[in-house]
């Protein structure tokens, strides 16, 4: 048998992975949730046929969406993760000893269920006593919780379907208000190759709401183009001003103190997008 799964990353580009078996497949009110076993990347979570994460390369995205922000803050205590039902971001947040509580707000309980069942190495943090798991709408949650979180992480799907609202200026205003005085937020903001309209628009929106916006990148082989972007809006601290010598050693495989500095140095074609 020759089974393959294909994601159409753009109208004219696809990624294909050989599949050994399907472990989970369920239509929910929001999307189709699927976990398959691939030969190249191990187990893979897909939502509506779009690759969210794989056991082999998840560390890049989850470390980078978490540690650049948390190591920019001084003693962050409360963290909110919106989306991210696979738990990978929560697992990384929990590596920070100062964090007392991390709240995950995922809209689709089946993403959590599938990940708990079939992606234990990613979802393990969800069982930690410091983790709170809510099945709810993240947009509403930030509206209802003012001045609460030191860091907010928007670990969303692509800006289509249920996630559209998570890329809008209205939402970023509510995120600003849900943060504590010196807080910051980081969102995944897609591919600098293929999302050349989205990245400048989001960056400009965040810059108009926060005193400071920063973009950084990382290499995720299963995402379109392989190079991925993250955007930070910060109320006080600048990730570029962090003394990297003061970053504690952290059991990470992509992020390091040197990468903290390096990831914020933008390739000229990416810098063009946000100048
Ligand atoms: N969030 C999905 C990032 C977007 C991937 N896009 C794509 N493959 N077309 C990842 C969730 C991991 N916690």
GROMACS .gro file of C-alpha atoms and ligand atoms in nm:
model
  288
    1UNK     CA    1   0.000   0.000   0.000
    2UNK     CA    2   0.113   0.350  -0.080
    3UNK     CA    3  -0.074   0.595   0.147
    4UNK     CA    4   0.010   0.964   0.141
    5UNK     CA    5  -0.135   1.272   0.304
    6UNK     CA    6  -0.119   1.599   0.111
    7UNK     CA    7  -0.157   1.953   0.238
    8UNK     CA    8  -0.212   2.215  -0.027
    9UNK     CA    9   0.002   2.490   0.122
   10UNK     CA   10  -0.079   2.738  -0.153
   11UNK     CA   11  -0.287   2.702  -0.468
   12UNK     CA   12   0.028   2.586  -0.642
   13UNK     CA   13   0.233   2.408  -0.379
   14UNK     CA   14   0.179   2.098  -0.169
   15UNK     CA   15   0.363   1.894   0.094
   16UNK     CA   16   0.312   1.517   0.097
   17UNK     CA   17   0.400   1.266   0.365
   18UNK     CA   18   0.381   0.890   0.352
   19UNK     CA   19   0.131   0.768   0.610
   20UNK     CA   20   0.135   0.436   0.794
   21UNK     CA   21  -0.206   0.466   0.956
   22UNK     CA   22  -0.477   0.702   1.069
   23UNK     CA   23  -0.511   0.713   1.447
   24UNK     CA   24  -0.791   0.965   1.493
   25UNK     CA   25  -1.041   1.128   1.264
   26UNK     CA   26  -1.341   1.323   1.384
   27UNK     CA   27  -1.562   1.598   1.245
   28UNK     CA   28  -1.637   1.856   1.512
   29UNK     CA   29  -1.855   2.169   1.495
   30UNK     CA   30  -1.536   2.362   1.412
   31UNK     CA   31  -1.325   2.143   1.188
   32UNK     CA   32  -1.202   1.796   1.105
   33UNK     CA   33  -0.946   1.676   1.359
   34UNK     CA   34  -0.702   1.411   1.245
   35UNK     CA   35  -0.393   1.238   1.383
   36UNK     CA   36  -0.192   1.025   1.142
   37UNK     CA   37   0.132   0.833   1.177
   38UNK     CA   38   0.386   0.949   0.915
   39UNK     CA   39   0.720   0.789   0.839
   40UNK     CA   40   0.911   1.115   0.800
   41UNK     CA   41   0.784   1.320   1.097
   42UNK     CA   42   0.620   1.066   1.328
   43UNK     CA   43   0.269   1.137   1.449
   44UNK     CA   44   0.107   1.443   1.294
   45UNK     CA   45  -0.194   1.653   1.397
   46UNK     CA   46  -0.400   1.805   1.116
   47UNK     CA   47  -0.704   2.035   1.131
   48UNK     CA   48  -0.909   2.048   0.812
   49UNK     CA   49  -0.616   1.885   0.635
   50UNK     CA   50  -0.367   2.151   0.750
   51UNK     CA   51  -0.059   2.034   0.937
   52UNK     CA   52  -0.055   2.177   1.290
   53UNK     CA   53   0.232   1.991   1.446
   54UNK     CA   54   0.439   1.674   1.429
   55UNK     CA   55   0.631   1.483   1.692
   56UNK     CA   56   0.960   1.536   1.503
   57UNK     CA   57   0.955   1.913   1.446
   58UNK     CA   58   0.709   2.049   1.706
   59UNK     CA   59   0.988   2.161   1.938
   60UNK     CA   60   1.091   2.445   1.707
   61UNK     CA   61   0.752   2.615   1.700
   62UNK     CA   62   0.657   2.548   2.062
   63UNK     CA   63   0.992   2.663   2.204
   64UNK     CA   64   1.002   2.975   1.991
   65UNK     CA   65   0.643   3.089   2.047
   66UNK     CA   66   0.710   3.061   2.422
   67UNK     CA   67   1.065   3.137   2.533
   68UNK     CA   68   1.148   3.451   2.337
   69UNK     CA   69   0.857   3.621   2.512
   70UNK     CA   70   0.888   3.470   2.858
   71UNK     CA   71   1.261   3.543   2.876
   72UNK     CA   72   1.191   3.905   2.785
   73UNK     CA   73   0.979   3.946   3.101
   74UNK     CA   74   1.094   3.966   3.464
   75UNK     CA   75   0.940   3.686   3.671
   76UNK     CA   76   0.625   3.621   3.465
   77UNK     CA   77   0.364   3.455   3.687
   78UNK     CA   78   0.047   3.413   3.482
   79UNK     CA   79   0.036   3.302   3.119
   80UNK     CA   80  -0.256   3.254   2.880
   81UNK     CA   81  -0.238   3.030   2.573
   82UNK     CA   82  -0.515   3.076   2.316
   83UNK     CA   83  -0.563   2.778   2.085
   84UNK     CA   84  -0.275   2.535   2.124
   85UNK     CA   85  -0.500   2.245   2.226
   86UNK     CA   86  -0.219   1.999   2.152
   87UNK     CA   87  -0.050   2.128   2.470
   88UNK     CA   88   0.299   2.184   2.325
   89UNK     CA   89   0.307   2.551   2.419
   90UNK     CA   90   0.181   2.479   2.771
   91UNK     CA   91   0.461   2.223   2.813
   92UNK     CA   92   0.718   2.490   2.722
   93UNK     CA   93   0.561   2.757   2.946
   94UNK     CA   94   0.588   2.517   3.240
   95UNK     CA   95   0.968   2.510   3.199
   96UNK     CA   96   0.966   2.858   3.359
   97UNK     CA   97   0.983   2.828   3.738
   98UNK     CA   98   0.836   3.176   3.797
   99UNK     CA   99   0.509   3.075   3.625
  100UNK     CA  100   0.242   2.997   3.885
  101UNK     CA  101  -0.041   2.925   3.646
  102UNK     CA  102  -0.083   2.874   3.273
  103UNK     CA  103  -0.435   2.886   3.132
  104UNK     CA  104  -0.512   2.718   2.800
  105UNK     CA  105  -0.824   2.836   2.619
  106UNK     CA  106  -0.899   2.603   2.328
  107UNK     CA  107  -1.228   2.623   2.142
  108UNK     CA  108  -1.241   2.260   2.025
  109UNK     CA  109  -1.228   1.993   2.296
  110UNK     CA  110  -1.160   1.725   2.035
  111UNK     CA  111  -0.817   1.876   1.963
  112UNK     CA  112  -0.735   1.830   2.331
  113UNK     CA  113  -0.882   1.481   2.337
  114UNK     CA  114  -0.694   1.363   2.026
  115UNK     CA  115  -0.367   1.510   2.156
  116UNK     CA  116  -0.404   1.362   2.503
  117UNK     CA  117  -0.469   1.024   2.348
  118UNK     CA  118  -0.220   1.013   2.060
  119UNK     CA  119   0.042   1.284   2.121
  120UNK     CA  120   0.144   1.230   2.486
  121UNK     CA  121   0.492   1.374   2.441
  122UNK     CA  122   0.335   1.702   2.326
  123UNK     CA  123   0.027   1.717   2.549
  124UNK     CA  124   0.196   1.604   2.873
  125UNK     CA  125   0.196   1.955   3.024
  126UNK     CA  126  -0.183   1.962   3.029
  127UNK     CA  127  -0.178   1.729   3.331
  128UNK     CA  128   0.047   1.956   3.536
  129UNK     CA  129  -0.110   2.107   3.851
  130UNK     CA  130  -0.006   2.455   3.730
  131UNK     CA  131  -0.205   2.411   3.405
  132UNK     CA  132  -0.570   2.508   3.373
  133UNK     CA  133  -0.752   2.381   3.063
  134UNK     CA  134  -1.065   2.565   2.947
  135UNK     CA  135  -1.273   2.474   2.644
  136UNK     CA  136  -1.393   2.818   2.544
  137UNK     CA  137  -1.368   3.100   2.293
  138UNK     CA  138  -1.035   3.281   2.331
  139UNK     CA  139  -1.174   3.603   2.187
  140UNK     CA  140  -1.438   3.617   2.458
  141UNK     CA  141  -1.190   3.509   2.726
  142UNK     CA  142  -0.958   3.805   2.667
  143UNK     CA  143  -1.255   4.043   2.664
  144UNK     CA  144  -1.369   3.910   3.002
  145UNK     CA  145  -1.027   3.905   3.177
  146UNK     CA  146  -0.871   4.250   3.202
  147UNK     CA  147  -0.526   4.313   3.350
  148UNK     CA  148  -0.473   3.944   3.425
  149UNK     CA  149  -0.187   3.788   3.228
  150UNK     CA  150   0.185   3.867   3.211
  151UNK     CA  151   0.208   3.693   2.875
  152UNK     CA  152  -0.052   3.589   2.619
  153UNK     CA  153   0.042   3.342   2.348
  154UNK     CA  154  -0.179   3.311   2.041
  155UNK     CA  155  -0.111   2.958   1.916
  156UNK     CA  156  -0.369   2.962   1.640
  157UNK     CA  157  -0.440   2.791   1.311
  158UNK     CA  158  -0.407   2.976   0.981
  159UNK     CA  159  -0.619   3.292   0.941
  160UNK     CA  160  -0.917   3.110   0.796
  161UNK     CA  161  -1.232   2.970   0.961
  162UNK     CA  162  -1.250   2.992   1.342
  163UNK     CA  163  -0.912   3.171   1.368
  164UNK     CA  164  -0.988   3.478   1.155
  165UNK     CA  165  -1.081   3.687   1.461
  166UNK     CA  166  -0.743   3.607   1.620
  167UNK     CA  167  -0.565   3.812   1.352
  168UNK     CA  168  -0.775   4.129   1.389
  169UNK     CA  169  -0.709   4.470   1.549
  170UNK     CA  170  -1.020   4.441   1.773
  171UNK     CA  171  -0.876   4.126   1.927
  172UNK     CA  172  -0.529   4.283   1.972
  173UNK     CA  173  -0.689   4.570   2.168
  174UNK     CA  174  -0.853   4.320   2.401
  175UNK     CA  175  -0.522   4.136   2.433
  176UNK     CA  176  -0.354   4.462   2.535
  177UNK     CA  177  -0.616   4.513   2.807
  178UNK     CA  178  -0.596   4.151   2.927
  179UNK     CA  179  -0.223   4.194   2.990
  180UNK     CA  180  -0.075   4.325   3.311
  181UNK     CA  181   0.102   4.660   3.299
  182UNK     CA  182   0.437   4.532   3.170
  183UNK     CA  183   0.301   4.231   2.982
  184UNK     CA  184   0.358   4.115   2.628
  185UNK     CA  185   0.199   3.888   2.373
  186UNK     CA  186   0.327   3.667   2.092
  187UNK     CA  187   0.125   3.530   1.800
  188UNK     CA  188   0.220   3.290   1.525
  189UNK     CA  189   0.198   3.496   1.206
  190UNK     CA  190   0.255   3.260   0.916
  191UNK     CA  191   0.507   3.247   0.631
  192UNK     CA  192   0.719   3.541   0.515
  193UNK     CA  193   0.719   3.383   0.170
  194UNK     CA  194   0.350   3.319   0.125
  195UNK     CA  195   0.174   3.560   0.363
  196UNK     CA  196   0.322   3.884   0.241
  197UNK     CA  197  -0.004   4.075   0.290
  198UNK     CA  198  -0.088   3.937   0.633
  199UNK     CA  199   0.245   4.001   0.809
  200UNK     CA  200   0.265   4.378   0.733
  201UNK     CA  201  -0.102   4.426   0.821
  202UNK     CA  202  -0.076   4.242   1.153
  203UNK     CA  203   0.251   4.416   1.239
  204UNK     CA  204   0.103   4.759   1.170
  205UNK     CA  205  -0.208   4.681   1.377
  206UNK     CA  206   0.001   4.563   1.672
  207UNK     CA  207   0.233   4.862   1.645
  208UNK     CA  208  -0.064   5.097   1.655
  209UNK     CA  209  -0.192   4.939   1.979
  210UNK     CA  210   0.131   4.850   2.167
  211UNK     CA  211   0.429   5.078   2.236
  212UNK     CA  212   0.649   4.825   2.057
  213UNK     CA  213   0.613   4.545   1.801
  214UNK     CA  214   0.882   4.291   1.711
  215UNK     CA  215   0.897   4.015   1.451
  216UNK     CA  216   1.110   3.702   1.472
  217UNK     CA  217   1.147   3.383   1.270
  218UNK     CA  218   1.224   3.013   1.307
  219UNK     CA  219   1.255   2.714   1.075
  220UNK     CA  220   0.966   2.469   1.083
  221UNK     CA  221   1.007   2.208   0.807
  222UNK     CA  222   0.640   2.104   0.788
  223UNK     CA  223   0.500   2.460   0.752
  224UNK     CA  224   0.469   2.634   0.415
  225UNK     CA  225   0.807   2.764   0.304
  226UNK     CA  226   0.983   2.623   0.609
  227UNK     CA  227   1.052   2.971   0.749
  228UNK     CA  228   0.789   3.083   0.999
  229UNK     CA  229   0.717   3.419   1.161
  230UNK     CA  230   0.603   3.526   1.506
  231UNK     CA  231   0.493   3.876   1.605
  232UNK     CA  232   0.527   4.024   1.952
  233UNK     CA  233   0.341   4.321   2.094
  234UNK     CA  234   0.498   4.442   2.416
  235UNK     CA  235   0.386   4.701   2.671
  236UNK     CA  236   0.731   4.764   2.821
  237UNK     CA  237   1.019   4.521   2.774
  238UNK     CA  238   1.208   4.487   2.447
  239UNK     CA  239   1.325   4.136   2.351
  240UNK     CA  240   1.625   4.299   2.182
  241UNK     CA  241   1.739   4.452   2.512
  242UNK     CA  242   1.754   4.122   2.701
  243UNK     CA  243   2.099   4.046   2.837
  244UNK     CA  244   2.129   3.700   2.687
  245UNK     CA  245   2.394   3.603   2.943
  246UNK     CA  246   2.121   3.621   3.206
  247UNK     CA  247   1.893   3.368   3.033
  248UNK     CA  248   1.892   3.048   3.241
  249UNK     CA  249   1.980   2.712   3.085
  250UNK     CA  250   1.656   2.558   2.966
  251UNK     CA  251   1.638   2.204   2.826
  252UNK     CA  252   1.550   2.323   2.475
  253UNK     CA  253   1.659   2.198   2.133
  254UNK     CA  254   1.604   2.502   1.908
  255UNK     CA  255   1.585   2.801   2.141
  256UNK     CA  256   1.902   2.911   2.321
  257UNK     CA  257   2.032   3.243   2.454
  258UNK     CA  258   2.216   3.296   2.124
  259UNK     CA  259   1.903   3.212   1.922
  260UNK     CA  260   1.708   3.461   2.135
  261UNK     CA  261   1.923   3.735   1.988
  262UNK     CA  262   1.961   3.583   1.643
  263UNK     CA  263   1.593   3.515   1.572
  264UNK     CA  264   1.514   3.885   1.598
  265UNK     CA  265   1.770   3.973   1.331
  266UNK     CA  266   1.554   3.980   1.022
  267UNK     CA  267   1.653   3.862   0.679
  268UNK     CA  268   1.641   4.171   0.452
  269UNK     CA  269   1.337   4.044   0.258
  270UNK     CA  270   1.152   3.989   0.586
  271UNK     CA  271   1.260   4.326   0.725
  272UNK     CA  272   1.105   4.482   0.414
  273UNK     CA  273   0.767   4.344   0.523
  274UNK     CA  274   0.763   4.535   0.851
  275UNK     CA  275   0.971   4.847   0.796
  276LIG     N1  276  -0.046   2.628   1.478
  276LIG     C1  277  -0.052   2.620   1.336
  276LIG     C2  278   0.042   2.705   1.259
  276LIG     C3  279  -0.002   2.717   1.119
  276LIG     C4  280   0.044   2.606   1.031
  276LIG     N2  281   0.003   2.632   0.898
  276LIG     C5  282   0.012   2.545   0.795
  276LIG     N3  283   0.070   2.430   0.817
  276LIG     N4  284  -0.037   2.576   0.681
  276LIG     C6  285   0.024   2.522   1.533
  276LIG     C7  286  -0.037   2.464   1.651
  276LIG     C8  287   0.068   2.397   1.729
  276LIG     N5  288   0.045   2.407   1.867
   0.00000   0.00000   0.00000
